[in-house]
Coordinates of C-alpha atoms in Angstrom, one line a residue:
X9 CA 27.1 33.8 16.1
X10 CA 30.3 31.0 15.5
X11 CA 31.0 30.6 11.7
X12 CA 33.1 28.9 9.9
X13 CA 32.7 28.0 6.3
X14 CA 35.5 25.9 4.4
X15 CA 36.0 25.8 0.4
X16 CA 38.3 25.1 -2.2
X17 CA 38.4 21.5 -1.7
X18 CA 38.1 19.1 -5.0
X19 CA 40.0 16.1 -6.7
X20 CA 43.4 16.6 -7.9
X21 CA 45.8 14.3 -9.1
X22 CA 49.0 13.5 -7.4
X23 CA 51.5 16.7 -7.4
X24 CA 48.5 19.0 -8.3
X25 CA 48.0 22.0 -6.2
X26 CA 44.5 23.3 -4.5
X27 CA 43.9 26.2 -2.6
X28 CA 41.5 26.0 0.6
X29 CA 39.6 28.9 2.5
X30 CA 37.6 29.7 5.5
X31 CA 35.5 32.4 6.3
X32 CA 35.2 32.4 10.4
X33 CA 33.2 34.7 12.2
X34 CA 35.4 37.9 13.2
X35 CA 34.7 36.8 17.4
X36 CA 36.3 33.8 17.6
X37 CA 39.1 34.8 14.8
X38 CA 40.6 38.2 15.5
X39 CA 42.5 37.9 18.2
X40 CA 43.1 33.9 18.1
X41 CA 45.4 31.7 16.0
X42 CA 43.8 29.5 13.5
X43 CA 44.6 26.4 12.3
X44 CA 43.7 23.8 9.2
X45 CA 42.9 20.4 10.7
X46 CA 42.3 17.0 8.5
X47 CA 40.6 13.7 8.7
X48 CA 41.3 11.2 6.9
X49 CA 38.6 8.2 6.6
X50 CA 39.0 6.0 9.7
X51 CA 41.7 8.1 11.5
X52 CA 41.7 11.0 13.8
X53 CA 41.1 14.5 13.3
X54 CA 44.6 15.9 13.4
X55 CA 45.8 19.8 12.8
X56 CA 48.2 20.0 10.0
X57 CA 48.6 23.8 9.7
X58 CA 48.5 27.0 12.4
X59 CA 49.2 30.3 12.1
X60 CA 49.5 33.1 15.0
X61 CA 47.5 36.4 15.2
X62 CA 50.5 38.1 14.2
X63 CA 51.2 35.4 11.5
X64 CA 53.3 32.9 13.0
X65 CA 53.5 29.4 11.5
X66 CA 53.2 26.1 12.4
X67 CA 53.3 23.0 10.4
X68 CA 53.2 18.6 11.0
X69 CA 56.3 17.6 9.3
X70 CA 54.0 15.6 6.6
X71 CA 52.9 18.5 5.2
X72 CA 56.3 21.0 6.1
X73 CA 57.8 22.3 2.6
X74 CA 54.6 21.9 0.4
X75 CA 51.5 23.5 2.4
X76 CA 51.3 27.2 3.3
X77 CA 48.8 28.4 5.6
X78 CA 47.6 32.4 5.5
X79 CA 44.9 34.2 7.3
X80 CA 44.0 38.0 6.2
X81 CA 42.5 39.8 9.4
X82 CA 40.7 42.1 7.2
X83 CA 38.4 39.6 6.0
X84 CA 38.3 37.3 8.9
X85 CA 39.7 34.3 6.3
X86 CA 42.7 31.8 7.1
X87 CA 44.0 30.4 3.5
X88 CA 45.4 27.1 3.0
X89 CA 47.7 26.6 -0.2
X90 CA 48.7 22.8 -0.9
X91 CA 51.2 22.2 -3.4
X92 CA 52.7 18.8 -4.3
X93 CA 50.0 16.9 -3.1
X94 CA 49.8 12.9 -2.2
X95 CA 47.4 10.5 -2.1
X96 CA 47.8 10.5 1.6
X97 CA 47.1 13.6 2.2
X98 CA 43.5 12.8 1.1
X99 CA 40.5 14.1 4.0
X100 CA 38.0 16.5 5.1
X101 CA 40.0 19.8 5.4
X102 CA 38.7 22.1 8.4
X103 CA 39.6 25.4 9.9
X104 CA 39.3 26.0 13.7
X105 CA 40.7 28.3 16.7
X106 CA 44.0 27.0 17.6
X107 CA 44.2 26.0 20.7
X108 CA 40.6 25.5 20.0
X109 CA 37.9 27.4 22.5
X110 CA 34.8 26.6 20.6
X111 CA 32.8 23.7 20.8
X112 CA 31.9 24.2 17.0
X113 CA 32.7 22.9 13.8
X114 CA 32.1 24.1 10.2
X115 CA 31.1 21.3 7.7
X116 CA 35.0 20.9 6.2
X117 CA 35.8 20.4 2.6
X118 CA 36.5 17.2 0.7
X119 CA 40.2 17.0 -0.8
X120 CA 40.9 13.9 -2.9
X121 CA 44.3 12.8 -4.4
X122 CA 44.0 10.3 -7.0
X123 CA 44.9 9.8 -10.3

């Protein structure tokens, strides 16, 4: 069964912090990178975050310096720490395989900037 449940997501103010999670479903996370992907309302999805099996990381330079992305194989989770955050980085935060395999994704979780 393909699981992936996102949370942590809530309304900060600019330069506030928030840390996301997701809980996958150990088959499509063990042996596969992860990633955090955004949207953003009327733009595309795009992946901000990855992170290797044997913890690796990639980042979008408009997010390099302030997010961290984690995953703990022990509990099948991939983390997401966001500090210094801007308005624009304001979307629907999901996890997903990275490259992605599945045709499957969770529900996301709402991040809001805004003072």
């Amino acid at each position: 069964q393909v699981q992936l449940v996102e949370s942590g997501g809530g309304l900060v103010q600019p330069g506030g912090s928030l840390r996301l999670s997701c809980a996958a479903s150990r088959t499509i996370f063990v042996i596969y990178g992860m990633g955090w992907y955004r949207q953003a309302p009327g733009k595309q999805r795009e992946l901000v975050a990855s992170i290797t099996p044997d913890g690796r990381t990639n980042y979008a330079d408009s997010v390099k310096g302030r997010f961290t992305i984690s995953r703990d194989n022990t509990k099948n989770t991939v983390y997401l720490q966001m500090n210094s955050l801007k308005p624009e980085d304001t979307a629907v935060y999901y996890c997903n395989q990275v490259p992605r395999y599945v045709n499957y994704w969770g529900q996301g979780t709402q991040v809001t900037v805004s003072s």
